[in-house]
Amino acid sequence: MQAESRHTAANPKHVIVVGAGAVGMACALTLRREGHAVTVLDPRLPGEGASYGNAGIIANCSVDPIGMPGIVRRVPAMLMDPMGPLSIRWRYLPRMVPWLARLVVASRATRVEEISHALFSLLGNAAETWADLIRGTDGEQYIRPRGWIHTYESDAAFTAAQPVIDLRRRRGVRVEVLTPDELHQLEPAAAPIFRHAVYLPDTGFVTSPMRLVGALASAFVAAEGTLLQERVTGFNRREYGPTSVLTERGAHSADQVVIAAGAWSRPLAAMLGSRVPLDTERGYHVMLPTPERAPGHPLSSGERKFILVPMQGGIRITGGVEFAGLDAPADFTRIRRMVAHARRMVPGLGDEIQSEWLGFRPSMPDSLPVIGAAPTCPGALFAFGHGHVGLTSAASTGLIIADLVAGRTPAIDLRPFRPDRFRF
Ligand SMILES: Cc1cc2nc3c(=O)[nH]c(=O)nc-3n(C[C@H](O)[C@H](O)[C@H](O)COP(=O)(O)OP(=O)(O)OC[C@H]3O[C@@H](n4cnc5c(N)ncnc54)[C@H](O)[C@@H]3O)c2cc1C
C-alpha cells in the first residue's frame, strides 16, 4: 500500500522535476501523492548520481557545517598531507577561490551558530520524514535506525572533535560519550584500539542508498508518475517562469519546474536567471567483502575522516573531499589507502576491493542547500546544493517543495536557504 499524503492539491499542476537523485525523487513522489501530474527528467537512471554511492547515513545530527571556526588554520596542513582527507587539483584552484573565500566567511563563530540552527531545522526530523516517505514502499527494508559511532584512537583526535560535539549538543542532538568498554559492548566488531568513542543514537543508516532511491522511483511510477531518460538543455521562459523544459528530444510544457540536478544544477539555475556559488566536493567509496564478524553500526574514524558502513553486498568505506570540479578523472589513491586503516578498525575485514566509486556532492560554501523559488523566475523552484547531507534531507526537501508548489507556508523558515543569499 502506498503512503497517504498529508494534502490533496486543490489545483493540480503539471510539475517537471529535473534530476532523479534522492532529492528529485523525494520531491516527485511527494508531489505526485498530493495529486499533481509529475514528470521527472534525467538522462541517467534514478539514484545514479551522488545518491548512488554515499555513506548512507541519515545524519539528523550533522548540524555542523564543513566550515567550522579555525578552518583557515587547519586547511593548509590538510592539503599538504598526501594521505589527508582533503585534496585539491591545483589546476582547479583558481576556479575554487571565490567558493573557498565564501567558506571562510561562513566559518565565523556567529555564522556557524546560525547555519547550525538552519541545518537542524532541515535535518532534525529526518528519521520521521524518511519513514513517512517510504511507508508502504520497498524502501522500508533499507533503513536501519541503529545510531552512528565515531571512534578516536588518540586523545588529540577526540579533543579536536569537541567543538562539533558541543555544537551538536547545543542544538539538542543526543550525543553519548562511551568508554572503551562501553564501545566494546555496543559494537563488538570494533578492534580494542580506541581510547574514545561517541555514539549518536538517533541517527540511522541505509543499507543501499541506490536501491532506496530506486524504491522511490518505483513507487512514483506505480502512482502514475512519468519518468523520462532525457537531459535538460534549456527552458522556454515567460516572466513568471518556464513554460516548457527543453531536452535533447524536444519540449515538455510545465506549470512549475523543480531544479534538483545536484552538482549539475548551477548552469540550469543560471538559465533561469540565478547565479549560485554551487561547486562540488568530490568523494569516494570502495566496497569490501562483508567479514564474518561484521559491525552492526556505521563507524567513523576520527583520525582519518572516513566512514565504514555495513551495507548490502559488502562493507562500504567512504571518505575524502576533493576539489577538482565535475570533469577531472577519478583518483582512487587516497580511498584505497584507507582500506588498511579500516582493517585495523574491524579485525577480519578483507582487503579485496570489490568496486570503487567517485561521486559529486553538490556543495554550497555555507553548507546550506538552495531551496526556494528562483528570485527572477518564481515558477521555477530550486532544490539543490545539499552537500554532505542530501540523503538525510531529501524527504524534508520534498515536503518543502510540495508546500511551495501548493502555495502553503513550509514548516521551516526558508530564509537561510534563499537562492540569492550570496552577492556576486
Ligand atoms: C562519498 C560521499 C558520501 C556521502 N555520504 C552521505 C551520507 O552519509 N548522508 C547524506 O545525507 N549524504 C551523504 N552524501 C551526500 C549525498 O550523497 C548528496 O548530497 C545527495 O546524493 C544529493 O542528491 P541530489 O538528488 O541532489 O543529487 P544527485 O544524486 O547527484 O542527483 C542529481 C541528478 O541530476 C541529474 N542531472 C544532472 N544534470 C541534469 C540535466 N541537465 N537534466 C536532467 N537531469 C540532470 C543527474 O544525472 C543526477 O541523477 C555523500 C556524498 C558523497 C559523495
Short mmCIF file of C-alpha atoms and ligand atoms in Angstrom, two decimals:
data_model
loop_
_atom_site.label_atom_id
_atom_site.label_comp_id
_atom_site.label_asym_id
_atom_site.label_seq_id
_atom_site.Cartn_x
_atom_site.Cartn_y
_atom_site.Cartn_z
CA MET A 1 0.00 0.00 0.00
CA GLN A 2 1.27 3.48 -0.78
CA ALA A 3 1.57 6.08 1.99
CA GLU A 4 -1.24 8.61 2.25
CA SER A 5 -0.39 12.22 1.54
CA ARG A 6 -0.95 14.95 4.13
CA HIS A 7 -2.58 17.09 1.46
CA THR A 8 -4.53 16.84 -1.77
CA ALA A 9 -3.89 19.56 -4.31
CA ALA A 10 -6.86 21.89 -4.79
CA ASN A 11 -5.34 22.98 -8.11
CA PRO A 12 -3.32 20.10 -9.51
CA LYS A 13 -0.42 21.29 -11.67
CA HIS A 14 1.95 19.73 -14.13
CA VAL A 15 5.31 19.83 -12.40
CA ILE A 16 8.57 18.85 -14.07
CA VAL A 17 11.34 17.73 -11.75
CA VAL A 18 14.83 17.94 -13.23
CA GLY A 19 17.04 15.24 -11.68
CA ALA A 20 16.23 11.77 -10.35
CA GLY A 21 18.56 11.67 -7.35
CA ALA A 22 17.38 11.27 -3.77
CA VAL A 23 16.24 14.90 -3.69
CA GLY A 24 14.46 14.90 -7.06
CA MET A 25 12.71 11.58 -6.45
CA ALA A 26 11.59 12.63 -2.95
CA CYS A 27 10.14 15.85 -4.42
CA ALA A 28 8.50 13.98 -7.28
CA LEU A 29 6.89 11.28 -5.13
CA THR A 30 5.61 13.78 -2.58
CA LEU A 31 4.14 15.99 -5.32
CA ARG A 32 2.57 13.03 -7.06
CA ARG A 33 0.94 11.84 -3.84
CA GLU A 34 -0.63 15.27 -3.48
CA GLY A 35 -2.29 14.81 -6.85
CA HIS A 36 -0.06 16.81 -9.21
CA ALA A 37 0.85 15.46 -12.62
CA VAL A 38 4.63 14.99 -12.29
CA THR A 39 7.33 14.28 -14.86
CA VAL A 40 10.92 13.55 -13.85
CA LEU A 41 13.66 14.14 -16.42
CA ASP A 42 17.15 12.66 -16.04
CA PRO A 43 19.47 11.11 -18.63
CA ARG A 44 20.52 8.54 -16.03
CA LEU A 45 18.55 6.04 -14.00
CA PRO A 46 17.17 7.17 -10.61
CA GLY A 47 19.91 7.35 -7.98
CA GLU A 48 22.89 7.09 -10.31
CA GLY A 49 24.34 10.48 -9.28
CA ALA A 50 25.74 11.33 -5.84
CA SER A 51 22.84 9.41 -4.36
CA TYR A 52 24.35 6.13 -5.58
CA GLY A 53 27.47 5.75 -3.52
CA ASN A 54 27.17 7.86 -0.40
CA ALA A 55 27.78 6.62 3.14
CA GLY A 56 24.05 6.10 3.68
CA ILE A 57 23.87 7.93 6.99
CA ILE A 58 20.54 9.54 7.85
CA ALA A 59 22.56 12.11 9.71
CA ASN A 60 20.00 14.16 11.61
CA CYS A 61 22.94 15.01 13.90
CA SER A 62 25.00 16.74 11.17
CA VAL A 63 24.25 20.31 12.16
CA ASP A 64 27.93 21.24 11.82
CA PRO A 65 28.90 22.99 8.59
CA ILE A 66 32.11 21.98 6.82
CA GLY A 67 33.48 25.44 7.56
CA MET A 68 33.94 25.33 11.34
CA PRO A 69 35.81 28.13 13.16
CA GLY A 70 39.57 27.75 12.74
CA ILE A 71 39.31 26.06 9.35
CA VAL A 72 41.67 28.64 7.83
CA ARG A 73 44.44 27.50 10.19
CA ARG A 74 43.83 23.78 9.58
CA VAL A 75 43.29 23.65 5.81
CA PRO A 76 46.87 24.27 4.58
CA ALA A 77 48.23 21.36 6.64
CA MET A 78 45.35 19.14 5.49
CA LEU A 79 46.02 19.99 1.83
CA MET A 80 49.74 19.28 2.20
CA ASP A 81 49.12 15.84 3.75
CA PRO A 82 49.13 13.35 0.86
CA MET A 83 47.07 10.96 2.99
CA GLY A 84 44.77 13.59 4.49
CA PRO A 85 41.01 13.72 3.89
CA LEU A 86 41.16 16.96 1.88
CA SER A 87 42.74 17.39 -1.54
CA ILE A 88 42.68 19.80 -4.43
CA ARG A 89 43.78 19.54 -8.04
CA TRP A 90 45.91 22.66 -8.15
CA ARG A 91 44.80 23.47 -11.68
CA TYR A 92 41.23 23.81 -10.30
CA LEU A 93 42.29 26.20 -7.50
CA PRO A 94 41.59 29.45 -9.41
CA ARG A 95 38.01 28.25 -10.03
CA MET A 96 37.62 27.37 -6.33
CA VAL A 97 38.99 30.60 -4.83
CA PRO A 98 35.66 32.51 -4.67
CA TRP A 99 33.94 29.44 -3.21
CA LEU A 100 36.70 28.97 -0.63
CA ALA A 101 36.56 32.67 0.28
CA ARG A 102 32.84 32.31 0.97
CA LEU A 103 33.53 29.19 3.02
CA VAL A 104 35.93 31.18 5.18
CA VAL A 105 33.33 33.90 5.73
CA ALA A 106 30.76 31.25 6.65
CA SER A 107 33.13 29.71 9.22
CA ARG A 108 32.96 32.66 11.66
CA ALA A 109 31.65 31.52 15.03
CA THR A 110 28.44 33.58 14.93
CA ARG A 111 27.65 32.46 11.38
CA VAL A 112 28.32 28.80 12.26
CA GLU A 113 25.78 29.08 15.05
CA GLU A 114 23.16 30.46 12.61
CA ILE A 115 23.96 27.82 10.00
CA SER A 116 23.66 25.01 12.51
CA HIS A 117 20.20 26.28 13.54
CA ALA A 118 19.15 26.22 9.88
CA LEU A 119 20.64 22.77 9.34
CA PHE A 120 18.86 21.48 12.42
CA SER A 121 15.54 22.84 11.13
CA LEU A 122 16.05 20.82 7.94
CA LEU A 123 17.65 17.66 9.35
CA GLY A 124 16.29 17.35 12.86
CA ASN A 125 13.28 15.24 11.94
CA ALA A 126 14.89 13.38 9.01
CA ALA A 127 14.15 9.96 10.51
CA GLU A 128 10.43 10.75 10.69
CA THR A 129 10.19 12.39 7.26
CA TRP A 130 12.00 9.46 5.65
CA ALA A 131 9.74 6.98 7.47
CA ASP A 132 6.68 8.80 6.13
CA LEU A 133 8.08 8.96 2.60
CA ILE A 134 8.88 5.26 2.30
CA ARG A 135 5.95 3.85 4.24
CA GLY A 136 4.29 1.20 2.10
CA THR A 137 7.14 1.14 -0.45
CA ASP A 138 10.03 -1.28 -0.99
CA GLY A 139 12.28 1.36 0.53
CA GLU A 140 11.29 0.39 4.08
CA GLN A 141 13.66 -2.56 4.09
CA TYR A 142 16.78 -0.41 3.61
CA ILE A 143 16.69 1.87 6.65
CA ARG A 144 18.29 0.85 9.97
CA PRO A 145 17.64 3.16 12.98
CA ARG A 146 20.71 1.98 14.89
CA GLY A 147 22.85 5.04 15.56
CA TRP A 148 26.34 6.04 14.40
CA ILE A 149 29.63 5.56 16.26
CA HIS A 150 32.61 7.91 15.95
CA THR A 151 35.88 6.36 17.13
CA TYR A 152 39.11 8.02 18.22
CA GLU A 153 42.43 6.24 18.68
CA SER A 154 44.13 9.30 20.15
CA ASP A 155 43.28 11.89 22.77
CA ALA A 156 44.24 14.55 20.22
CA ALA A 157 41.60 13.48 17.68
CA PHE A 158 38.94 13.31 20.41
CA THR A 159 39.89 16.77 21.65
CA ALA A 160 39.76 18.12 18.09
CA ALA A 161 36.20 16.77 17.77
CA GLN A 162 34.94 18.66 20.84
CA PRO A 163 33.72 21.80 19.03
CA VAL A 164 31.48 19.68 16.79
CA ILE A 165 30.25 17.61 19.76
CA ASP A 166 29.46 20.80 21.68
CA LEU A 167 27.68 22.34 18.69
CA ARG A 168 25.54 19.24 18.26
CA ARG A 169 24.65 19.28 21.94
CA ARG A 170 23.72 22.95 21.76
CA ARG A 171 21.23 22.08 19.01
CA GLY A 172 19.76 19.32 21.18
CA VAL A 173 21.28 16.34 19.36
CA ARG A 174 21.75 13.36 21.71
CA VAL A 175 25.48 12.62 21.95
CA GLU A 176 26.78 9.84 24.25
CA VAL A 177 30.48 9.61 25.06
CA LEU A 178 31.47 5.96 25.50
CA THR A 179 34.33 4.37 27.42
CA PRO A 180 36.33 1.69 25.56
CA ASP A 181 34.35 -0.96 27.48
CA GLU A 182 31.02 0.58 26.54
CA LEU A 183 32.15 0.74 22.92
CA HIS A 184 33.01 -2.96 23.03
CA GLN A 185 29.57 -3.78 24.48
CA LEU A 186 27.79 -1.75 21.79
CA GLU A 187 29.95 -2.78 18.84
CA PRO A 188 31.91 -5.97 19.49
CA ALA A 189 33.27 -5.96 15.91
CA ALA A 190 35.34 -2.82 16.63
CA ALA A 191 39.01 -3.51 17.46
CA PRO A 192 40.17 -2.66 21.02
CA ILE A 193 42.33 0.23 19.74
CA PHE A 194 40.10 3.17 20.57
CA ARG A 195 40.65 5.46 23.55
CA HIS A 196 37.36 7.31 22.99
CA ALA A 197 34.08 6.87 21.16
CA VAL A 198 30.95 8.93 20.63
CA TYR A 199 27.55 7.39 19.94
CA LEU A 200 24.78 9.26 18.13
CA PRO A 201 21.80 7.05 18.98
CA ASP A 202 19.13 8.85 16.96
CA THR A 203 20.95 8.54 13.64
CA GLY A 204 20.00 5.91 11.06
CA PHE A 205 21.66 4.41 8.06
CA VAL A 206 20.66 2.97 4.72
CA THR A 207 21.91 -0.41 3.56
CA SER A 208 21.62 0.53 -0.14
CA PRO A 209 21.20 4.23 -0.95
CA MET A 210 20.84 3.44 -4.66
CA ARG A 211 18.05 0.92 -4.05
CA LEU A 212 16.33 3.31 -1.67
CA VAL A 213 16.13 5.90 -4.46
CA GLY A 214 15.07 3.11 -6.83
CA ALA A 215 12.23 2.28 -4.43
CA LEU A 216 11.07 5.92 -4.51
CA ALA A 217 11.16 5.78 -8.30
CA SER A 218 9.16 2.52 -8.38
CA ALA A 219 6.54 3.97 -6.04
CA PHE A 220 6.41 7.11 -8.19
CA VAL A 221 5.88 5.14 -11.41
CA ALA A 222 3.32 2.89 -9.70
CA ALA A 223 1.46 6.07 -8.74
CA GLU A 224 1.41 7.05 -12.43
CA GLY A 225 4.28 9.50 -12.28
CA THR A 226 6.24 9.88 -15.52
CA LEU A 227 9.96 9.17 -15.58
CA LEU A 228 11.83 10.04 -18.77
CA GLN A 229 15.52 9.44 -19.51
CA GLU A 230 16.21 12.85 -21.04
CA ARG A 231 18.83 15.52 -20.33
CA VAL A 232 17.51 19.05 -19.81
CA THR A 233 19.25 21.54 -22.07
CA GLY A 234 17.19 24.71 -21.60
CA PHE A 235 13.86 26.37 -20.91
CA ASN A 236 11.30 28.46 -22.71
CA ARG A 237 10.61 31.31 -20.31
CA ARG A 238 7.98 33.88 -19.60
CA GLU A 239 8.25 36.41 -16.81
CA TYR A 240 6.67 34.19 -14.16
CA GLY A 241 8.55 31.05 -15.01
CA PRO A 242 9.42 28.39 -17.51
CA THR A 243 6.57 27.43 -19.78
CA SER A 244 8.43 24.44 -21.09
CA VAL A 245 11.53 22.44 -20.42
CA LEU A 246 13.78 21.61 -23.35
CA THR A 247 15.63 18.34 -23.68
CA GLU A 248 17.67 16.68 -26.41
CA ARG A 249 14.40 15.07 -27.54
CA GLY A 250 12.02 18.03 -27.53
CA ALA A 251 9.98 20.34 -25.29
CA HIS A 252 7.80 19.42 -22.29
CA SER A 253 5.31 22.01 -21.14
CA ALA A 254 5.02 22.63 -17.40
CA ASP A 255 3.18 24.81 -14.89
CA GLN A 256 6.10 24.62 -12.48
CA VAL A 257 9.67 23.31 -12.65
CA VAL A 258 11.82 21.95 -9.83
CA ILE A 259 15.59 22.01 -10.35
CA ALA A 260 17.04 19.08 -8.40
CA ALA A 261 20.04 18.23 -10.55
CA GLY A 262 22.52 18.03 -7.66
CA ALA A 263 26.06 19.16 -8.53
CA TRP A 264 24.96 19.87 -12.11
CA SER A 265 22.34 22.47 -11.14
CA ARG A 266 24.43 25.63 -11.49
CA PRO A 267 24.07 26.14 -15.29
CA LEU A 268 20.36 25.28 -15.08
CA ALA A 269 19.85 27.90 -12.36
CA ALA A 270 21.78 30.40 -14.50
CA MET A 271 19.40 29.77 -17.41
CA LEU A 272 16.60 30.71 -15.01
CA GLY A 273 18.30 33.95 -14.04
CA SER A 274 20.06 32.92 -10.79
CA ARG A 275 23.78 32.90 -10.05
CA VAL A 276 24.58 30.48 -7.24
CA PRO A 277 28.05 29.58 -5.93
CA LEU A 278 27.48 25.85 -6.28
CA ASP A 279 30.55 23.66 -6.73
CA THR A 280 31.34 20.07 -5.97
CA GLU A 281 33.14 18.34 -3.14
CA ARG A 282 34.06 15.09 -4.76
CA GLY A 283 34.04 11.99 -2.56
CA TYR A 284 34.94 8.34 -2.98
CA HIS A 285 33.98 4.89 -1.81
CA VAL A 286 35.35 1.37 -2.03
CA MET A 287 33.39 -1.79 -1.28
CA LEU A 288 35.00 -4.67 0.65
CA PRO A 289 33.54 -8.12 1.32
CA THR A 290 31.45 -8.43 4.49
CA PRO A 291 33.60 -10.14 7.14
CA GLU A 292 32.30 -12.99 9.29
CA ARG A 293 32.05 -10.63 12.26
CA ALA A 294 30.56 -7.54 10.62
CA PRO A 295 29.85 -4.33 12.52
CA GLY A 296 26.20 -3.55 13.14
CA HIS A 297 26.71 0.23 13.06
CA PRO A 298 28.44 2.75 10.85
CA LEU A 299 31.87 3.51 12.34
CA SER A 300 33.73 6.75 11.67
CA SER A 301 37.45 7.21 12.12
CA GLY A 302 38.14 10.46 13.98
CA GLU A 303 41.74 10.42 12.74
CA ARG A 304 41.27 9.54 9.08
CA LYS A 305 37.80 11.03 8.50
CA PHE A 306 36.34 8.06 6.69
CA ILE A 307 33.16 6.13 7.45
CA LEU A 308 32.84 2.37 7.38
CA VAL A 309 29.27 1.21 6.83
CA PRO A 310 27.80 -2.29 6.75
CA MET A 311 25.76 -2.31 3.54
CA GLN A 312 24.03 -4.84 1.36
CA GLY A 313 26.71 -6.62 -0.62
CA GLY A 314 29.66 -5.51 1.47
CA ILE A 315 31.32 -3.00 3.74
CA ARG A 316 31.47 0.47 2.24
CA ILE A 317 34.37 2.78 3.08
CA THR A 318 33.57 6.37 2.12
CA GLY A 319 35.67 9.44 2.53
CA GLY A 320 37.55 12.34 1.12
CA VAL A 321 36.75 15.82 0.00
CA GLU A 322 38.43 16.62 -3.29
CA PHE A 323 38.15 19.96 -5.09
CA ALA A 324 38.56 19.22 -8.78
CA GLY A 325 35.26 20.06 -10.45
CA LEU A 326 32.96 17.79 -12.38
CA ASP A 327 35.27 16.73 -15.21
CA ALA A 328 38.66 15.67 -13.81
CA PRO A 329 39.27 11.92 -13.80
CA ALA A 330 38.96 9.96 -10.56
CA ASP A 331 42.00 9.40 -8.35
CA PHE A 332 41.38 6.45 -6.04
CA THR A 333 44.80 6.58 -4.34
CA ARG A 334 43.65 8.00 -1.02
CA ILE A 335 40.49 5.95 -0.58
CA ARG A 336 42.39 2.75 -1.44
CA ARG A 337 44.91 3.58 1.26
CA MET A 338 42.05 3.90 3.77
CA VAL A 339 41.47 0.16 3.46
CA ALA A 340 44.46 -0.64 5.68
CA HIS A 341 43.10 1.70 8.38
CA ALA A 342 39.63 0.22 8.06
CA ARG A 343 41.11 -3.24 8.60
CA ARG A 344 42.73 -2.03 11.81
CA MET A 345 39.33 -0.81 13.00
CA VAL A 346 37.47 -4.03 12.18
CA PRO A 347 39.58 -7.17 12.50
CA GLY A 348 38.73 -9.80 9.91
CA LEU A 349 37.85 -7.24 7.23
CA GLY A 350 39.30 -8.38 3.89
CA ASP A 351 41.35 -6.13 1.64
CA GLU A 352 39.95 -7.23 -1.70
CA ILE A 353 38.30 -4.15 -3.23
CA GLN A 354 35.11 -5.27 -4.98
CA SER A 355 34.23 -1.94 -6.55
CA GLU A 356 35.14 1.72 -6.29
CA TRP A 357 33.23 4.89 -6.97
CA LEU A 358 33.63 8.65 -7.33
CA GLY A 359 30.65 10.89 -6.55
CA PHE A 360 29.92 14.61 -6.69
CA ARG A 361 28.49 16.27 -3.60
CA PRO A 362 26.52 19.36 -4.66
CA SER A 363 28.11 21.84 -2.27
CA MET A 364 27.44 25.40 -1.25
CA PRO A 365 30.15 27.26 0.69
CA ASP A 366 27.89 27.75 3.73
CA SER A 367 26.83 24.06 3.81
CA LEU A 368 23.18 25.03 3.33
CA PRO A 369 21.21 23.85 0.31
CA VAL A 370 19.36 26.18 -2.02
CA ILE A 371 15.63 25.68 -1.50
CA GLY A 372 13.06 28.11 -2.77
CA ALA A 373 11.70 29.95 -5.77
CA ALA A 374 14.12 31.36 -8.34
CA PRO A 375 14.11 35.10 -7.47
CA THR A 376 13.56 36.36 -11.03
CA CYS A 377 11.55 33.37 -12.21
CA PRO A 378 9.27 32.21 -9.38
CA GLY A 379 7.67 29.45 -11.45
CA ALA A 380 10.95 27.60 -11.03
CA LEU A 381 11.79 26.11 -7.64
CA PHE A 382 15.33 25.20 -6.61
CA ALA A 383 16.15 22.12 -4.54
CA PHE A 384 19.88 21.51 -4.81
CA GLY A 385 23.18 22.07 -3.04
CA HIS A 386 22.64 19.61 -0.19
CA GLY A 387 26.36 18.88 0.16
CA HIS A 388 27.16 16.23 2.76
CA VAL A 389 23.56 15.75 3.88
CA GLY A 390 21.50 15.30 0.71
CA LEU A 391 20.39 11.80 1.53
CA THR A 392 19.42 12.86 5.05
CA SER A 393 17.44 15.91 3.96
CA ALA A 394 15.85 14.60 0.75
CA ALA A 395 12.50 13.69 2.31
CA SER A 396 12.23 17.02 4.17
CA THR A 397 13.12 18.88 0.98
CA GLY A 398 10.32 17.03 -0.81
CA LEU A 399 7.82 18.26 1.79
CA ILE A 400 9.03 21.85 1.44
CA ILE A 401 8.82 21.77 -2.35
CA ALA A 402 5.31 20.32 -2.18
CA ASP A 403 4.33 23.16 0.19
CA LEU A 404 5.76 25.74 -2.22
CA VAL A 405 4.01 24.25 -5.24
CA ALA A 406 0.71 24.28 -3.34
CA GLY A 407 1.24 27.84 -2.05
CA ARG A 408 1.39 26.70 1.60
CA THR A 409 3.87 28.14 4.09
CA PRO A 410 6.55 25.50 4.70
CA ALA A 411 7.08 24.20 8.23
CA ILE A 412 10.58 25.69 8.41
CA ASP A 413 11.94 29.20 7.82
CA LEU A 414 13.37 29.15 4.29
CA ARG A 415 15.31 32.42 4.54
CA PRO A 416 18.67 30.73 5.28
CA PHE A 417 18.25 28.64 2.11
CA ARG A 418 17.40 31.55 -0.23
CA PRO A 419 18.91 31.23 -3.72
CA ASP A 420 20.06 34.89 -3.63
CA ARG A 421 21.72 34.86 -0.21
CA PHE A 422 25.16 35.37 -1.79
CA ARG A 423 26.06 38.62 -3.51
CA PHE A 424 28.11 38.49 -6.71
C1 LIG B 1 31.35 10.00 -0.62
C2 LIG B 1 30.02 10.61 -0.25
C3 LIG B 1 29.40 10.26 0.95
C4 LIG B 1 28.19 10.84 1.31
N1 LIG B 1 27.56 10.43 2.47
C5 LIG B 1 26.35 10.95 2.79
C6 LIG B 1 25.66 10.48 3.94
O1 LIG B 1 26.11 9.57 4.63
N2 LIG B 1 24.46 11.05 4.25
C7 LIG B 1 23.93 12.06 3.50
O2 LIG B 1 22.87 12.56 3.85
N3 LIG B 1 24.53 12.49 2.36
C8 LIG B 1 25.73 11.96 2.01
N4 LIG B 1 26.38 12.38 0.89
C9 LIG B 1 25.78 13.48 0.10
C10 LIG B 1 24.64 12.98 -0.76
O3 LIG B 1 25.03 11.83 -1.48
C11 LIG B 1 24.22 14.09 -1.73
O4 LIG B 1 24.02 15.30 -1.04
C12 LIG B 1 22.91 13.70 -2.41
O5 LIG B 1 23.04 12.45 -3.02
C13 LIG B 1 22.49 14.75 -3.41
O6 LIG B 1 21.32 14.29 -4.01
P1 LIG B 1 20.73 15.00 -5.27
O7 LIG B 1 19.49 14.29 -5.63
O8 LIG B 1 20.69 16.46 -5.03
O9 LIG B 1 21.88 14.79 -6.38
P2 LIG B 1 22.24 13.53 -7.25
O10 LIG B 1 22.00 12.26 -6.54
O11 LIG B 1 23.61 13.77 -7.77
O12 LIG B 1 21.18 13.60 -8.43
C14 LIG B 1 21.23 14.63 -9.37
C15 LIG B 1 20.65 14.07 -10.67
O13 LIG B 1 20.51 15.13 -11.60
C16 LIG B 1 20.76 14.59 -12.88
N5 LIG B 1 21.07 15.66 -13.81
C17 LIG B 1 22.19 16.40 -13.92
N6 LIG B 1 22.10 17.27 -14.94
C18 LIG B 1 20.88 17.07 -15.49
C19 LIG B 1 20.20 17.66 -16.60
N7 LIG B 1 20.76 18.65 -17.33
N8 LIG B 1 18.97 17.20 -16.91
C20 LIG B 1 18.37 16.23 -16.19
N9 LIG B 1 18.98 15.64 -15.13
C21 LIG B 1 20.21 16.06 -14.79
C22 LIG B 1 21.94 13.65 -12.66
O14 LIG B 1 22.03 12.69 -13.71
C23 LIG B 1 21.58 13.03 -11.31
O15 LIG B 1 20.88 11.82 -11.45
C24 LIG B 1 27.58 11.81 0.47
C25 LIG B 1 28.18 12.13 -0.76
C26 LIG B 1 29.38 11.53 -1.13
C27 LIG B 1 29.98 11.86 -2.46
#
